[in-house]
Amino acid sequence: MANPAILTVDDDPAVSRAVARDIRRRYGDRYRVVRADSGATALDALKELKLRGERVALILADYRMPEMNGIQFLESAMDLFPLARRVLLTAYADTEAAIDAINLVDVDHYLLKPWNPPEEKLYPVCDGLLDAWLSTPEAVASDIRVVGHRWSAPSFKVRDFLARNLVPYRWLLADEPEGAQLLTAAGASAQDVPLVVTTEGKSLVRPSVEELAAHVGLTTTPAADFYDLVVVGAGPAGLGAAVYGASEGLRTVLIEQRATGGQAGQSSRIENYLGFPDGVSGAQLTDRARRQALRFGAELLTAREVVALESGGTTRLLRFGDGSTIAAHTVVLATGVSYRRLEAPGLAELTGRGVFYGSASTEAPSCKGEEVYIVGGANSAGQAAVYFSRYARRVHILVRGEGLTQSMSNYLIQQIEGIENIEVHPFTEVAAGEGGEHLERLTLRDARTGETRTVETSWLFVFIGAEPRTEWLDQVLARDEKGFVLTGPDLLRGGKRPAGWPLPRDPYHLESSMPGVFAAGDVRADSVKRVASAVGEGAMAVSLIHRYLEAQ
């Protein structure tokens, strides 16, 4: 495979030569430096690289270019190479442009000209960005191919796992020529899907999530047996704990069963998170946090299910589903919550074949021109409705109550009211689902009168309830009647410490009934179900962990 490219673009010939010269001097043995003198020629170069199947690691673009300035160029470049790291070259007077670039096109860094000496002002920035680019599994796994059937639940599971873990892949139908050829080469049939062909040419027939993760560049095995901190769950709370734990010198490992980001990572647009006035997708936000945690030295294990927690003196032992274990001084539980299943007849059999729990962004293009139904009245349902409205002919939001005001943020309600192809149906619930190969129709019931009606649709997305996945903590930690982990003051019933509490002090604010085990984010009883509060609790847990370790 050819060396990845670093593209520089500046309309000033002297500056263009200088930046290319400095970049080539430092990175020419590992990267191919491509120089362009305008945004248009740079885009042509990127298109040619894309057609050749080559990779672009870093793009450095001058802001003040005629016809197409640096921000406009980088915005177009993102469509061709969204994973390339992006740097805007600016003059001292252009700091406002740099801020716009960060908000509008997710620029990774802005660099003031001149950058002399490059050893101090240019190379450290580029080193960090190139290291981040190299650490992302998608940078080396661009040719994964997935062969399956359109309405196959196992095929959807594979595609969803890859998409949520930001692993690019090509989707091929089993009855298409290329898909059929791959099945034949792998010695498989159309009944054996999904088939995954890795970048090394290895074929995986109906792979498990663990097998898939191990073959697409995701880390599944811990590098050590003992850590200062194990974080279980890589949603906003877990990522916050991992970033702060690793940045403060704790040997930290982050364990995720499904995909980084949790429910927040599935959000198409988060618009009320501090510091992002134009909003940010859940995937972008969690990818930044993941890269940040890795940069500070945290380990990230994917597709590993923790099934037991044990205490052995000052050691906390976590047991995986395969029987292996990992030990640490402290644990942060940040497993979040999962959407509650609809119990209506017919839906269980159609899950993954038209019935989806959460926002299945991989399915959005397939909804073009069709009727989409969304169940739920909270922010996650509203964000999904706005996202799917770009594709669907009409999006129907089904809520059991009288409207959205009780559970949805005002900014989302206003957006929904301004989108013509979104319709809200109050006092409506799903009574049943029907279909053969996939969902074909729904029976809807009026919650007030009991009257039912049938609608034709192939798409149902469910965003209801919040159930913590804490069954594995039964008889281990104190939980409330719904399964949420009790912490801090909630454990001091009647002013008494929890039964079996071995320490002379009260539990810390986020500490569970087992000393050294903390809970953060949605899994904690009475927590605020917002991304910002989850990140804050993750950071707060690390502060309390330091107090705990200092007292040992």
mmCIF file with all atom_site columns, N, CA, C and O in Angstrom, residues 190-217:
data_model
loop_
_atom_site.group_PDB
_atom_site.id
_atom_site.type_symbol
_atom_site.label_atom_id
_atom_site.label_alt_id
_atom_site.label_comp_id
_atom_site.label_asym_id
_atom_site.label_entity_id
_atom_site.label_seq_id
_atom_site.pdbx_PDB_ins_code
_atom_site.Cartn_x
_atom_site.Cartn_y
_atom_site.Cartn_z
_atom_site.occupancy
_atom_site.B_iso_or_equiv
_atom_site.pdbx_formal_charge
_atom_site.auth_seq_id
_atom_site.auth_comp_id
_atom_site.auth_asym_id
_atom_site.auth_atom_id
_atom_site.pdbx_PDB_model_num
ATOM 1   N N  . ALA A 1 190 ? -25.461 -18.123 0.035  1.00 0.00 ? 190 ALA A N  1
ATOM 2   C CA . ALA A 1 190 ? -26.294 -16.978 0.399  1.00 0.00 ? 190 ALA A CA 1
ATOM 3   C C  . ALA A 1 190 ? -26.966 -17.173 1.750  1.00 0.00 ? 190 ALA A C  1
ATOM 4   O O  . ALA A 1 190 ? -27.408 -16.206 2.377  1.00 0.00 ? 190 ALA A O  1
ATOM 5   N N  . GLN A 1 191 ? -27.035 -18.415 2.213  1.00 0.00 ? 191 GLN A N  1
ATOM 6   C CA . GLN A 1 191 ? -27.633 -18.680 3.529  1.00 0.00 ? 191 GLN A CA 1
ATOM 7   C C  . GLN A 1 191 ? -26.632 -18.465 4.674  1.00 0.00 ? 191 GLN A C  1
ATOM 8   O O  . GLN A 1 191 ? -27.008 -18.531 5.838  1.00 0.00 ? 191 GLN A O  1
ATOM 9   N N  . ASP A 1 192 ? -25.374 -18.234 4.323  1.00 0.00 ? 192 ASP A N  1
ATOM 10  C CA . ASP A 1 192 ? -24.338 -18.102 5.349  1.00 0.00 ? 192 ASP A CA 1
ATOM 11  C C  . ASP A 1 192 ? -24.068 -16.659 5.761  1.00 0.00 ? 192 ASP A C  1
ATOM 12  O O  . ASP A 1 192 ? -23.137 -16.401 6.516  1.00 0.00 ? 192 ASP A O  1
ATOM 13  N N  . VAL A 1 193 ? -24.841 -15.728 5.241  1.00 0.00 ? 193 VAL A N  1
ATOM 14  C CA . VAL A 1 193 ? -24.570 -14.324 5.544  1.00 0.00 ? 193 VAL A CA 1
ATOM 15  C C  . VAL A 1 193 ? -24.933 -14.007 6.992  1.00 0.00 ? 193 VAL A C  1
ATOM 16  O O  . VAL A 1 193 ? -25.768 -14.706 7.588  1.00 0.00 ? 193 VAL A O  1
ATOM 17  N N  . PRO A 1 194 ? -24.276 -12.965 7.556  1.00 0.00 ? 194 PRO A N  1
ATOM 18  C CA . PRO A 1 194 ? -23.348 -12.061 6.884  1.00 0.00 ? 194 PRO A CA 1
ATOM 19  C C  . PRO A 1 194 ? -21.952 -12.642 6.742  1.00 0.00 ? 194 PRO A C  1
ATOM 20  O O  . PRO A 1 194 ? -21.477 -13.370 7.618  1.00 0.00 ? 194 PRO A O  1
ATOM 21  N N  . LEU A 1 195 ? -21.327 -12.288 5.634  1.00 0.00 ? 195 LEU A N  1
ATOM 22  C CA . LEU A 1 195 ? -19.922 -12.600 5.406  1.00 0.00 ? 195 LEU A CA 1
ATOM 23  C C  . LEU A 1 195 ? -19.139 -11.300 5.486  1.00 0.00 ? 195 LEU A C  1
ATOM 24  O O  . LEU A 1 195 ? -19.505 -10.313 4.859  1.00 0.00 ? 195 LEU A O  1
ATOM 25  N N  . VAL A 1 196 ? -18.075 -11.311 6.263  1.00 0.00 ? 196 VAL A N  1
ATOM 26  C CA . VAL A 1 196 ? -17.198 -10.147 6.380  1.00 0.00 ? 196 VAL A CA 1
ATOM 27  C C  . VAL A 1 196 ? -15.835 -10.524 5.831  1.00 0.00 ? 196 VAL A C  1
ATOM 28  O O  . VAL A 1 196 ? -15.244 -11.524 6.251  1.00 0.00 ? 196 VAL A O  1
ATOM 29  N N  . VAL A 1 197 ? -15.350 -9.734  4.876  1.00 0.00 ? 197 VAL A N  1
ATOM 30  C CA . VAL A 1 197 ? -14.020 -9.930  4.301  1.00 0.00 ? 197 VAL A CA 1
ATOM 31  C C  . VAL A 1 197 ? -13.139 -8.796  4.783  1.00 0.00 ? 197 VAL A C  1
ATOM 32  O O  . VAL A 1 197 ? -13.409 -7.624  4.507  1.00 0.00 ? 197 VAL A O  1
ATOM 33  N N  . THR A 1 198 ? -12.080 -9.105  5.540  1.00 0.00 ? 198 THR A N  1
ATOM 34  C CA . THR A 1 198 ? -11.230 -8.086  6.129  1.00 0.00 ? 198 THR A CA 1
ATOM 35  C C  . THR A 1 198 ? -10.249 -7.522  5.110  1.00 0.00 ? 198 THR A C  1
ATOM 36  O O  . THR A 1 198 ? -10.132 -8.014  3.986  1.00 0.00 ? 198 THR A O  1
ATOM 37  N N  . THR A 1 199 ? -9.525  -6.511  5.512  1.00 0.00 ? 199 THR A N  1
ATOM 38  C CA . THR A 1 199 ? -8.546  -5.889  4.623  1.00 0.00 ? 199 THR A CA 1
ATOM 39  C C  . THR A 1 199 ? -7.417  -6.845  4.262  1.00 0.00 ? 199 THR A C  1
ATOM 40  O O  . THR A 1 199 ? -6.772  -6.677  3.226  1.00 0.00 ? 199 THR A O  1
ATOM 41  N N  . GLU A 1 200 ? -7.166  -7.840  5.111  1.00 0.00 ? 200 GLU A N  1
ATOM 42  C CA . GLU A 1 200 ? -6.132  -8.830  4.806  1.00 0.00 ? 200 GLU A CA 1
ATOM 43  C C  . GLU A 1 200 ? -6.661  -9.970  3.955  1.00 0.00 ? 200 GLU A C  1
ATOM 44  O O  . GLU A 1 200 ? -5.925  -10.903 3.605  1.00 0.00 ? 200 GLU A O  1
ATOM 45  N N  . GLY A 1 201 ? -7.962  -9.936  3.611  1.00 0.00 ? 201 GLY A N  1
ATOM 46  C CA . GLY A 1 201 ? -8.544  -10.977 2.789  1.00 0.00 ? 201 GLY A CA 1
ATOM 47  C C  . GLY A 1 201 ? -9.093  -12.149 3.569  1.00 0.00 ? 201 GLY A C  1
ATOM 48  O O  . GLY A 1 201 ? -9.510  -13.154 2.983  1.00 0.00 ? 201 GLY A O  1
ATOM 49  N N  . LYS A 1 202 ? -9.137  -12.051 4.895  1.00 0.00 ? 202 LYS A N  1
ATOM 50  C CA . LYS A 1 202 ? -9.686  -13.141 5.709  1.00 0.00 ? 202 LYS A CA 1
ATOM 51  C C  . LYS A 1 202 ? -11.208 -13.055 5.686  1.00 0.00 ? 202 LYS A C  1
ATOM 52  O O  . LYS A 1 202 ? -11.786 -11.980 5.842  1.00 0.00 ? 202 LYS A O  1
ATOM 53  N N  . SER A 1 203 ? -11.862 -14.195 5.502  1.00 0.00 ? 203 SER A N  1
ATOM 54  C CA . SER A 1 203 ? -13.324 -14.221 5.448  1.00 0.00 ? 203 SER A CA 1
ATOM 55  C C  . SER A 1 203 ? -13.888 -14.730 6.770  1.00 0.00 ? 203 SER A C  1
ATOM 56  O O  . SER A 1 203 ? -13.452 -15.744 7.309  1.00 0.00 ? 203 SER A O  1
ATOM 57  N N  . LEU A 1 204 ? -14.869 -14.008 7.287  1.00 0.00 ? 204 LEU A N  1
ATOM 58  C CA . LEU A 1 204 ? -15.530 -14.354 8.534  1.00 0.00 ? 204 LEU A CA 1
ATOM 59  C C  . LEU A 1 204 ? -17.002 -14.608 8.237  1.00 0.00 ? 204 LEU A C  1
ATOM 60  O O  . LEU A 1 204 ? -17.723 -13.718 7.794  1.00 0.00 ? 204 LEU A O  1
ATOM 61  N N  . VAL A 1 205 ? -17.452 -15.836 8.437  1.00 0.00 ? 205 VAL A N  1
ATOM 62  C CA . VAL A 1 205 ? -18.834 -16.194 8.180  1.00 0.00 ? 205 VAL A CA 1
ATOM 63  C C  . VAL A 1 205 ? -19.624 -16.109 9.482  1.00 0.00 ? 205 VAL A C  1
ATOM 64  O O  . VAL A 1 205 ? -19.284 -16.740 10.471 1.00 0.00 ? 205 VAL A O  1
ATOM 65  N N  . ARG A 1 206 ? -20.655 -15.283 9.454  1.00 0.00 ? 206 ARG A N  1
ATOM 66  C CA . ARG A 1 206 ? -21.496 -15.056 10.635 1.00 0.00 ? 206 ARG A CA 1
ATOM 67  C C  . ARG A 1 206 ? -20.633 -14.813 11.883 1.00 0.00 ? 206 ARG A C  1
ATOM 68  O O  . ARG A 1 206 ? -20.769 -15.520 12.894 1.00 0.00 ? 206 ARG A O  1
ATOM 69  N N  . PRO A 1 207 ? -19.756 -13.838 11.856 1.00 0.00 ? 207 PRO A N  1
ATOM 70  C CA . PRO A 1 207 ? -18.849 -13.634 12.995 1.00 0.00 ? 207 PRO A CA 1
ATOM 71  C C  . PRO A 1 207 ? -19.593 -13.117 14.217 1.00 0.00 ? 207 PRO A C  1
ATOM 72  O O  . PRO A 1 207 ? -20.588 -12.389 14.109 1.00 0.00 ? 207 PRO A O  1
ATOM 73  N N  . SER A 1 208 ? -19.099 -13.495 15.384 1.00 0.00 ? 208 SER A N  1
ATOM 74  C CA . SER A 1 208 ? -19.591 -12.894 16.613 1.00 0.00 ? 208 SER A CA 1
ATOM 75  C C  . SER A 1 208 ? -19.019 -11.481 16.712 1.00 0.00 ? 208 SER A C  1
ATOM 76  O O  . SER A 1 208 ? -18.076 -11.121 15.998 1.00 0.00 ? 208 SER A O  1
ATOM 77  N N  . VAL A 1 209 ? -19.597 -10.687 17.597 1.00 0.00 ? 209 VAL A N  1
ATOM 78  C CA . VAL A 1 209 ? -19.105 -9.323  17.783 1.00 0.00 ? 209 VAL A CA 1
ATOM 79  C C  . VAL A 1 209 ? -17.655 -9.341  18.233 1.00 0.00 ? 209 VAL A C  1
ATOM 80  O O  . VAL A 1 209 ? -16.827 -8.549  17.770 1.00 0.00 ? 209 VAL A O  1
ATOM 81  N N  . GLU A 1 210 ? -17.321 -10.277 19.123 1.00 0.00 ? 210 GLU A N  1
ATOM 82  C CA . GLU A 1 210 ? -15.945 -10.367 19.612 1.00 0.00 ? 210 GLU A CA 1
ATOM 83  C C  . GLU A 1 210 ? -14.982 -10.734 18.486 1.00 0.00 ? 210 GLU A C  1
ATOM 84  O O  . GLU A 1 210 ? -13.897 -10.164 18.371 1.00 0.00 ? 210 GLU A O  1
ATOM 85  N N  . GLU A 1 211 ? -15.372 -11.692 17.641 1.00 0.00 ? 211 GLU A N  1
ATOM 86  C CA . GLU A 1 211 ? -14.526 -12.101 16.524 1.00 0.00 ? 211 GLU A CA 1
ATOM 87  C C  . GLU A 1 211 ? -14.372 -10.967 15.528 1.00 0.00 ? 211 GLU A C  1
ATOM 88  O O  . GLU A 1 211 ? -13.274 -10.712 15.015 1.00 0.00 ? 211 GLU A O  1
ATOM 89  N N  . LEU A 1 212 ? -15.466 -10.264 15.267 1.00 0.00 ? 212 LEU A N  1
ATOM 90  C CA . LEU A 1 212 ? -15.421 -9.149  14.328 1.00 0.00 ? 212 LEU A CA 1
ATOM 91  C C  . LEU A 1 212 ? -14.498 -8.055  14.825 1.00 0.00 ? 212 LEU A C  1
ATOM 92  O O  . LEU A 1 212 ? -13.664 -7.533  14.074 1.00 0.00 ? 212 LEU A O  1
ATOM 93  N N  . ALA A 1 213 ? -14.630 -7.699  16.094 1.00 0.00 ? 213 ALA A N  1
ATOM 94  C CA . ALA A 1 213 ? -13.793 -6.629  16.656 1.00 0.00 ? 213 ALA A CA 1
ATOM 95  C C  . ALA A 1 213 ? -12.317 -6.973  16.555 1.00 0.00 ? 213 ALA A C  1
ATOM 96  O O  . ALA A 1 213 ? -11.484 -6.117  16.226 1.00 0.00 ? 213 ALA A O  1
ATOM 97  N N  . ALA A 1 214 ? -11.984 -8.225  16.828 1.00 0.00 ? 214 ALA A N  1
ATOM 98  C CA . ALA A 1 214 ? -10.582 -8.630  16.815 1.00 0.00 ? 214 ALA A CA 1
ATOM 99  C C  . ALA A 1 214 ? -9.967  -8.557  15.430 1.00 0.00 ? 214 ALA A C  1
ATOM 100 O O  . ALA A 1 214 ? -8.751  -8.421  15.292 1.00 0.00 ? 214 ALA A O  1
ATOM 101 N N  . HIS A 1 215 ? -10.787 -8.632  14.378 1.00 0.00 ? 215 HIS A N  1
ATOM 102 C CA . HIS A 1 215 ? -10.263 -8.678  13.007 1.00 0.00 ? 215 HIS A CA 1
ATOM 103 C C  . HIS A 1 215 ? -10.387 -7.356  12.264 1.00 0.00 ? 215 HIS A C  1
ATOM 104 O O  . HIS A 1 215 ? -9.984  -7.274  11.104 1.00 0.00 ? 215 HIS A O  1
ATOM 105 N N  . VAL A 1 216 ? -10.955 -6.330  12.890 1.00 0.00 ? 216 VAL A N  1
ATOM 106 C CA . VAL A 1 216 ? -11.086 -5.045  12.196 1.00 0.00 ? 216 VAL A CA 1
ATOM 107 C C  . VAL A 1 216 ? -10.261 -3.947  12.870 1.00 0.00 ? 216 VAL A C  1
ATOM 108 O O  . VAL A 1 216 ? -10.468 -2.768  12.623 1.00 0.00 ? 216 VAL A O  1
ATOM 109 N N  . GLY A 1 217 ? -9.325  -4.343  13.711 1.00 0.00 ? 217 GLY A N  1
ATOM 110 C CA . GLY A 1 217 ? -8.411  -3.367  14.286 1.00 0.00 ? 217 GLY A CA 1
ATOM 111 C C  . GLY A 1 217 ? -8.801  -2.827  15.635 1.00 0.00 ? 217 GLY A C  1
ATOM 112 O O  . GLY A 1 217 ? -8.133  -1.923  16.151 1.00 0.00 ? 217 GLY A O  1
#
